[in-house]
Amino acid sequence: MGLPKRLVSAALIAFVGLSGTVHAEQVTLKFANWATAEGATRDGMEQVISAFEAENPDIKIESESIAFAEMARQLVLRLRSGNPPDVAQVAGNDTFALSSTGGLEPLQGYADKAFLDTLKPGAYEPLMVGEDLIAFPWNQAPAGLWYNKKLMEDAGLDPEDPPETIDELNEAMAAIREANPEVIVLGIDTTNRAFALQANWPWIRAFGADPVAAGGAESEEMQAYLGWLRDISEKGYIDPGRKIGEFRPLFAQDQVAFLWDQVLVQGVIQSTNGMSAEEFNAHYGVVPMPAGPGGKGYSFEGGHQLVMFRDSQHKEAAWKFMKYLATNEAAVKTYTIETNRSIPPAKSVGDPAVAELLDTPVIEAFSNDIIPTISPMPFGPEFAEYATVIMAGVQEAVTSDRPVADIASDIQNQIGN
Amino acid sequence: MPAHSKQASSRRAGGKAPFLHWMVLPTLLVLLAIIGYPVVSTVYLSFFEYNLLDFTPPEYLGLDNFAQMASDRIFWISLKNTLYYTGGTVLVSMLIGTAVALLLENLKGPVWTAVRALVVSPWAVPFVVVAFLFRFMYMQNGGIVNDILLDLGVIGNPVSWLNRADISLGAIIVANIWATTPFFFLLVSSALSGIPDAVLESARVDRAGLWSTIFHIKLPFLRNPLVVGSLLMVISNFNDFAKVWVMTQGGPGYATTTLVVYVYRMAFERFEIGYASALGLIWLLLLLLVSVFYIRLLWNRQND
Amino acid sequence: MARIRISNVEKDYGNLTVLKDCNIDIAHGEFVVLVGPSGSGKTTLLRMIAGLETISRGDMMFDDLWVNNVDVGDRNIAMVFQNYGLYPHMTVYDNMAFGLRRRRLSKAEIDGKVRRIATLLSLDGLLGRRPRQLSGGQRQRVALGRAIIRDPEVFLLDEPLSNLDAQLRVQMRSEIMNVHRSVDATAVYVTHDQVEAMTMGDRIAVMNQGRIQQIGTPEDLYDRPRNLFVATFIGTPSMGILRCDVDHGGSGLVVRNTGEAIALSREQLDRIGGRREVLAGIRPEHLHLPRRDAQSILKGEVELVEMLGSEQYLYLGNGAATFTARMERGHRFSPGETVELEIDTEALHLFDIDTEEAL
């Protein structure tokens, strides 16, 4: 070979050799998430990732931005083709659908009993499948009944005494409608999506119904639930077909009286109308769901979890990252609380700055009163179909005159349990 | 001498042609890969029980998927919805488009040019935008459709257009008609301008009135373009996913679930790839049938 | 039958006036031909008679009825278009029946009429066919049939034979003439072919550049053309035109460039008046081989010899002009040869050099 060629090959070898050494030290984790895909959460998420990388120079995080609606699909397809990420952000039914593929790494080996005891009661238990902890709770975002104190006052109701039973709720709604014909009295998601079933499941349970249990869909309790929906729809209290997110700006402008929504509402409202925390607490409040005929109210976990994939080549590093995201107090402050407006799973925090952030009436209500009422959900491969069928029945109850018994019977036939 | 040179030239021409055939090969290969492979794969998968979430090997079912389809209530509902959606859209768009084209045919001047541009403009709107547009227009509270109808006194209370099982299909069909009519308007307008003047003038000499001229003289000229145009629209509406999905996601219940939406949900929400492939196969066969019917219609006319 | 009177009719397209000063009086049952080159306005005039074009200025009368604003369908005319204008999706039968059906005649009446006309034009076997299945000549006849069946007062034909081959054209010409005789209607016929005009027309209107140049019988136009255009347009081969200076002293003309002398009669000189130069026109039949004592000799170089069987035409040039001579076939001429020919000066046509009008 001539001299130039020799120089080139020498350079190539040196380069490969160098990168080889770099490779031996550094681990790259692929983190599939929608946090970096959405404008509201992107900056916070990236900040936390950078902070983690700074503390762990041997781990590099490759963030894969995937839209929320696409996440399950993408993960299943990638599992199929053999190149799943190391860690993924998941929520709702997707967590359990993924688990059923057998592609997730059980986490109880990494999160020992002592560690799990540092979490709030009810934080990780719903994520157990048999003996396996299939996912780790990251952001908790249960739903509660938000109320607008001003609108309540205008209707002659006591803003410090929100409804505690559904009957009281009905009365309050009637008062508000009479005082103010223009507002949406109760903001609730009645769309066709799987999320809508999650959101409405607590209400169904509050009436004592279980449509996926044997014969449960045509039970009296289910009919009572559907009948209640029809009633409030006929009275014009609700706005069918709107997605939950579409109520929030209206809530910020005093156009919704009661809103069944998650803990993030406070953040959204404050950024919409620029209120300070004091102003917010003076104007709005949140309580657990009013008790149904069965005597109890429920909630659902609308937050996000983290999962690790069996195929990951860097499980130790992956766990390190997951633990950091969920429990590192700086990460919790930046992302979980300030960016995502949710609640960390930890029972208590050491950093006083963080503790202060968690010491608000709203978060107290959620942590202490609401999280314990989270109801289990019929997650699984059938969930999407349940959602279609049940929400179709809900929509029919809410928009037509068809006898509730018939609607319930239809649901029963289609679910076939 | 002349015979000899004729042979020579045809030999030369024959020599050229095979080379041209080879030139098409790369395109054919690409098409085979992009279209052929998925089709073959779909046909193959349709005989299996194959759920993406299930990592056990797919189970051979023979024709069971198709038997299940025959008794699958939702399949028949989706088929019916697809027929209504496609047929309703194409028929009404064709009627309105033709009528408007006939109306505006001979009107000249800048005002009418602007009117024509307006009639054509929905075609320029991306279909996803159309879907969102109508979704907002149809909202029960705050949607402009309800506002106008309430003001005009046509309805007493706001109507939930997209959430009622009885009218949601009609509502999305209306949206689709709005988006499809410009196509037929353009098609018919250009066909009308292609009618020889002498034919129209003969009709005038023959004292044919407005309706006679339209019915006996103009419509026969529109037959072939309308056949081709409606075939195109039938196929594209058969496959229309975006509009339905954005407006109703196939709901409420299954009221607006067309075959496409059903296949999508089956494949990508339930991950039942096997059954979805079987549905897809039936869908493909239906479209092929439609195409064959149309092509025969065209062919016969040409050989007439 | 109707009498058509066209008075001072003019047509504008935007700012452009395409027809100026048209005056024709067409009698009942007359066959009038509008002839002229492309763009002369003949088709426009025909379409104005039909009512397919509006009249910008002037009056159009059918039998003392002012019809300027009368709609096409109400003028009781029938039109045969250059491209026939047959309804392509209907059978021959329906093409002919269409107009009658519009007028709500009974089925039996319509059937009778269609079959009668079909027989008249030898279309019997073709009644079930569609236009695309017919030959050019057959389509032409269907178009004629469609016109005849309307029983109109006026037939308008717009170059109906220009799409046919020569032999068919001749045949159809006589068919049209026969039909005209048998139906006894007024007819206006447009063509660019002056031979067609000369053979078919009772009277001919020669048009050029939007004006009617001259109206007259074929003989009128041939023997007494009113201007240079008509003179050179009518007659095949066309009249030869020579630029000449007037030799007042010598009582004749001197051909430019060649200096040849042409003797003129007193009457001709009177017509010339004081002009210094004129254009002289010579028809081919007015040139022949010189006799004894021939005066007025024209010399020319043979450019082309056209042998027509019974006679021959010599196409000659003299450096400044070209002209044609009709010769008997006896003599043999060859291109390049210089020939001397005598002019029948009495038959000479004279034109003013500026206005091009006949003197």
PDB file of C-alpha atoms in Angstrom, chain A residues 70 72-73 76-77 79-80 97-98 100-101 184 190-193 238-243 246 381 384-385 388-389 392 395 399-400 414, chain B residues 50-56 73-74 135-136 139-142 160 162-165 248-254 264-265 268-271:
ATOM      1  CA  GLU A  70     -49.366   5.321  19.671  1.00  0.00           C
ATOM      2  CA  ALA A  72     -49.000   0.616  23.096  1.00  0.00           C
ATOM      3  CA  ARG A  73     -49.032  -0.116  19.402  1.00  0.00           C
ATOM      4  CA  VAL A  76     -46.116  -4.294  20.911  1.00  0.00           C
ATOM      5  CA  LEU A  77     -44.803  -4.107  17.353  1.00  0.00           C
ATOM      6  CA  LEU A  79     -41.519  -6.452  20.956  1.00  0.00           C
ATOM      7  CA  ARG A  80     -42.588  -8.522  17.989  1.00  0.00           C
ATOM      8  CA  ALA A  97     -51.651  -5.461  27.794  1.00  0.00           C
ATOM      9  CA  LEU A  98     -47.864  -5.312  27.584  1.00  0.00           C
ATOM     10  CA  SER A 100     -49.671 -10.159  29.080  1.00  0.00           C
ATOM     11  CA  THR A 101     -47.143 -10.520  26.262  1.00  0.00           C
ATOM     12  CA  ILE A 184     -71.941  23.117  32.062  1.00  0.00           C
ATOM     13  CA  THR A 190     -68.419  10.365  27.599  1.00  0.00           C
ATOM     14  CA  THR A 191     -66.388   9.656  24.453  1.00  0.00           C
ATOM     15  CA  ASN A 192     -65.794   6.322  22.789  1.00  0.00           C
ATOM     16  CA  ARG A 193     -62.244   5.860  23.982  1.00  0.00           C
ATOM     17  CA  ILE A 238     -73.661  17.550  30.858  1.00  0.00           C
ATOM     18  CA  ASP A 239     -72.109  18.111  27.417  1.00  0.00           C
ATOM     19  CA  PRO A 240     -71.860  14.752  25.659  1.00  0.00           C
ATOM     20  CA  GLY A 241     -69.012  13.944  23.326  1.00  0.00           C
ATOM     21  CA  ARG A 242     -66.427  16.265  24.745  1.00  0.00           C
ATOM     22  CA  LYS A 243     -63.055  14.881  25.660  1.00  0.00           C
ATOM     23  CA  GLU A 246     -61.809  20.113  26.402  1.00  0.00           C
ATOM     24  CA  PRO A 381     -56.790  -7.700  26.361  1.00  0.00           C
ATOM     25  CA  ALA A 384     -60.703  -1.953  24.632  1.00  0.00           C
ATOM     26  CA  GLU A 385     -63.724  -3.964  23.661  1.00  0.00           C
ATOM     27  CA  THR A 388     -66.392   0.351  23.142  1.00  0.00           C
ATOM     28  CA  VAL A 389     -69.436  -1.561  24.290  1.00  0.00           C
ATOM     29  CA  ALA A 392     -71.640   2.989  23.464  1.00  0.00           C
ATOM     30  CA  GLN A 395     -73.645   7.424  24.811  1.00  0.00           C
ATOM     31  CA  THR A 399     -78.393  10.964  23.763  1.00  0.00           C
ATOM     32  CA  SER A 400     -81.480   8.863  23.109  1.00  0.00           C
ATOM     33  CA  GLN A 414     -72.121  -7.872  23.564  1.00  0.00           C
TER      34      GLN A 414
ATOM     35  CA  TYR B  50     -52.607 -14.531  15.501  1.00  0.00           C
ATOM     36  CA  ASN B  51     -52.688 -12.003  18.310  1.00  0.00           C
ATOM     37  CA  LEU B  52     -49.676  -9.695  18.615  1.00  0.00           C
ATOM     38  CA  LEU B  53     -49.826  -9.790  22.377  1.00  0.00           C
ATOM     39  CA  ASP B  54     -49.598 -13.551  22.343  1.00  0.00           C
ATOM     40  CA  PHE B  55     -46.079 -14.777  21.823  1.00  0.00           C
ATOM     41  CA  THR B  56     -47.048 -18.373  21.241  1.00  0.00           C
ATOM     42  CA  ARG B  73     -72.683  -9.103  14.163  1.00  0.00           C
ATOM     43  CA  ILE B  74     -70.286  -6.192  14.065  1.00  0.00           C
ATOM     44  CA  ARG B 135     -66.260  17.823  14.363  1.00  0.00           C
ATOM     45  CA  PHE B 136     -66.240  21.353  15.714  1.00  0.00           C
ATOM     46  CA  MET B 139     -70.515  19.981  18.703  1.00  0.00           C
ATOM     47  CA  GLN B 140     -73.631  19.961  20.763  1.00  0.00           C
ATOM     48  CA  ASN B 141     -72.829  23.112  22.666  1.00  0.00           C
ATOM     49  CA  GLY B 142     -71.085  25.789  20.722  1.00  0.00           C
ATOM     50  CA  SER B 160     -75.851  15.786  19.519  1.00  0.00           C
ATOM     51  CA  LEU B 162     -71.949  12.860  16.399  1.00  0.00           C
ATOM     52  CA  ASN B 163     -72.971  11.095  19.557  1.00  0.00           C
ATOM     53  CA  ARG B 164     -76.379   9.787  18.691  1.00  0.00           C
ATOM     54  CA  ALA B 165     -76.370   6.358  17.145  1.00  0.00           C
ATOM     55  CA  THR B 248     -66.428   9.654  15.798  1.00  0.00           C
ATOM     56  CA  GLN B 249     -63.768   6.932  16.122  1.00  0.00           C
ATOM     57  CA  GLY B 250     -66.430   4.655  14.724  1.00  0.00           C
ATOM     58  CA  GLY B 251     -68.839   5.419  17.535  1.00  0.00           C
ATOM     59  CA  PRO B 252     -71.158   5.778  19.227  1.00  0.00           C
ATOM     60  CA  GLY B 253     -70.957   2.083  19.766  1.00  0.00           C
ATOM     61  CA  TYR B 254     -70.546   0.815  16.253  1.00  0.00           C
ATOM     62  CA  TYR B 264     -58.119  -0.877  12.255  1.00  0.00           C
ATOM     63  CA  ARG B 265     -59.552  -1.486  15.700  1.00  0.00           C
ATOM     64  CA  PHE B 268     -54.265  -2.141  16.198  1.00  0.00           C
ATOM     65  CA  GLU B 269     -56.378  -1.950  19.305  1.00  0.00           C
ATOM     66  CA  ARG B 270     -57.181  -5.591  19.837  1.00  0.00           C
ATOM     67  CA  PHE B 271     -54.006  -6.748  18.087  1.00  0.00           C
TER      68      PHE B 271
END
